[in-house]
CSV table of C-alpha atoms in Angstrom, one decimal:
chain,number,residue,atom,x,y,z
A,1,MET,CA,147.0,172.5,-20.7
A,2,LYS,CA,143.6,172.7,-21.0
A,3,ASN,CA,141.7,170.3,-24.3
A,4,VAL,CA,139.3,171.6,-25.7
A,5,THR,CA,136.4,170.8,-28.7
A,6,LEU,CA,135.5,171.9,-31.4
A,7,ALA,CA,132.4,170.9,-33.9
A,8,MET,CA,132.8,171.4,-37.6
A,9,ASP,CA,131.4,169.9,-40.9
A,10,GLU,CA,134.2,167.4,-42.4
A,11,ALA,CA,134.3,169.6,-45.4
A,12,LEU,CA,136.0,172.6,-43.0
A,13,LEU,CA,137.7,169.7,-41.0
A,14,GLU,CA,139.3,168.4,-44.3
A,15,LYS,CA,139.8,171.4,-45.6
A,16,ALA,CA,142.1,172.1,-42.2
A,17,ARG,CA,144.3,169.4,-41.6
A,18,GLY,CA,145.1,170.6,-45.7
A,19,LEU,CA,145.9,173.3,-44.8
A,20,ALA,CA,147.8,172.6,-41.2
A,21,GLY,CA,149.5,169.8,-43.6
A,22,ARG,CA,151.0,171.9,-45.7
A,23,CYS,CA,152.3,174.4,-43.1
A,24,LYS,CA,153.6,171.2,-42.1
A,25,THR,CA,151.8,172.2,-38.4
A,26,THR,CA,149.3,170.0,-36.6
A,27,LEU,CA,145.5,171.1,-36.7
A,28,ASN,CA,146.2,172.0,-33.0
A,29,ALA,CA,149.4,173.4,-32.8
A,30,HIS,CA,147.6,174.9,-35.8
A,31,ILE,CA,145.0,176.6,-33.9
A,32,HIS,CA,146.2,177.4,-31.4
A,33,SER,CA,148.5,179.6,-33.1
A,34,LEU,CA,145.5,181.1,-34.7
A,35,LEU,CA,143.9,182.1,-31.7
A,36,ALA,CA,146.7,183.1,-30.3
A,37,HIS,CA,148.2,186.1,-33.3
A,38,GLU,CA,143.7,186.7,-32.8
A,39,VAL,CA,144.4,187.5,-28.8
A,40,GLU,CA,147.3,189.7,-29.2
A,41,GLN,CA,145.6,191.3,-31.5
A,42,GLU,CA,142.9,192.3,-29.2
A,43,ASP,CA,145.6,192.7,-26.7
A,44,ARG,CA,146.9,195.5,-29.5
A,45,ILE,CA,143.3,197.2,-30.6
A,46,ALA,CA,143.7,197.9,-26.1
A,47,TRP,CA,146.8,199.4,-26.3
A,48,ALA,CA,146.7,201.2,-29.0
A,49,LYS,CA,143.3,203.1,-27.5
A,50,ALA,CA,144.4,203.6,-23.8
A,51,GLY,CA,147.7,205.2,-25.7
A,52,MET,CA,144.7,207.2,-27.6
A,53,GLU,CA,143.0,208.4,-25.5
A,54,ARG,CA,145.7,209.4,-22.6
A,55,LEU,CA,146.8,211.6,-25.5
A,56,MET,CA,142.8,213.3,-25.7
A,57,ASP,CA,143.4,213.6,-22.1
A,58,GLU,CA,146.4,215.8,-22.5
A,59,VAL,CA,145.3,217.8,-25.6
A,60,ALA,CA,141.8,218.6,-23.1
A,61,LYS,CA,144.5,219.7,-20.0
A,62,ARG,CA,146.5,221.9,-22.6
A,63,SER,CA,143.1,223.2,-24.2
A,64,ASP,CA,142.1,224.1,-20.3
A,65,SER,CA,144.9,225.1,-18.5
A,66,ALA,CA,145.5,227.6,-21.9
A,67,ASP,CA,143.9,231.0,-23.0
A,68,THR,CA,143.5,229.2,-26.3
A,69,SER,CA,142.4,226.1,-27.4
A,70,TYR,CA,145.2,223.6,-29.0
A,71,ARG,CA,145.3,223.1,-32.6
A,72,TRP,CA,147.5,219.9,-33.8
A,73,ASP,CA,148.9,221.0,-36.7
A,74,ARG,CA,151.8,219.6,-39.1
A,75,ARG,CA,154.5,220.4,-37.5
A,76,ASP,CA,153.2,218.9,-33.3
A,77,ALA,CA,152.5,215.5,-35.9
A,78,HIS,CA,156.8,215.8,-37.6
A,79,ALA,CA,158.7,217.0,-34.0
A,80,GLY,CA,160.2,214.1,-33.2
A,81,ARG,CA,161.1,213.2,-36.4
A,82,GLU,CA,163.0,216.1,-38.0
A,83,ASP,CA,166.4,215.0,-36.9
A,84,ARG,CA,165.3,211.6,-38.3
A,85,LEU,CA,164.8,213.2,-41.9
A,86,LEU,CA,166.7,215.0,-44.5
A,87,SER,CA,164.5,218.0,-46.5
A,88,ARG,CA,164.1,218.0,-49.9
A,89,ASP,CA,167.6,220.0,-50.1
A,90,GLU,CA,169.7,217.6,-47.9
A,91,ARG,CA,169.2,214.3,-50.1
A,92,PRO,CA,171.9,213.2,-51.7
A,93,ASP,CA,171.8,212.6,-54.8
A,94,LEU,CA,170.3,209.9,-57.3
A,95,ARG,CA,173.1,206.9,-57.0
A,96,GLY,CA,175.2,207.6,-60.7
A,97,PHE,CA,173.8,210.8,-60.9
A,98,GLY,CA,176.3,213.8,-59.8
A,99,GLU,CA,178.9,211.9,-58.8
A,100,LYS,CA,182.9,213.7,-59.1
A,101,SER,CA,184.9,210.9,-61.0
């Protein structure tokens, strides 16, 4: 593991040490955790962007191969979830209401 030197004003350093103490960790571990979270978040954003680009390419290919351009609609957006969701008519009654005694 490599060491890094940080420069910060004394007031921020004292507050950061206090925060690390309240979190029951060292300042070094707290800073490491914060940076790891930021890097992970950036990786997740890059993964999501790549997925969106793949979807846009897929739509473009569908549009190019079809006679008319493809348009997404509500059914497409929810097609994969329909089997897991109950329609409004299929929802069970609230507990205590409509139960047979």
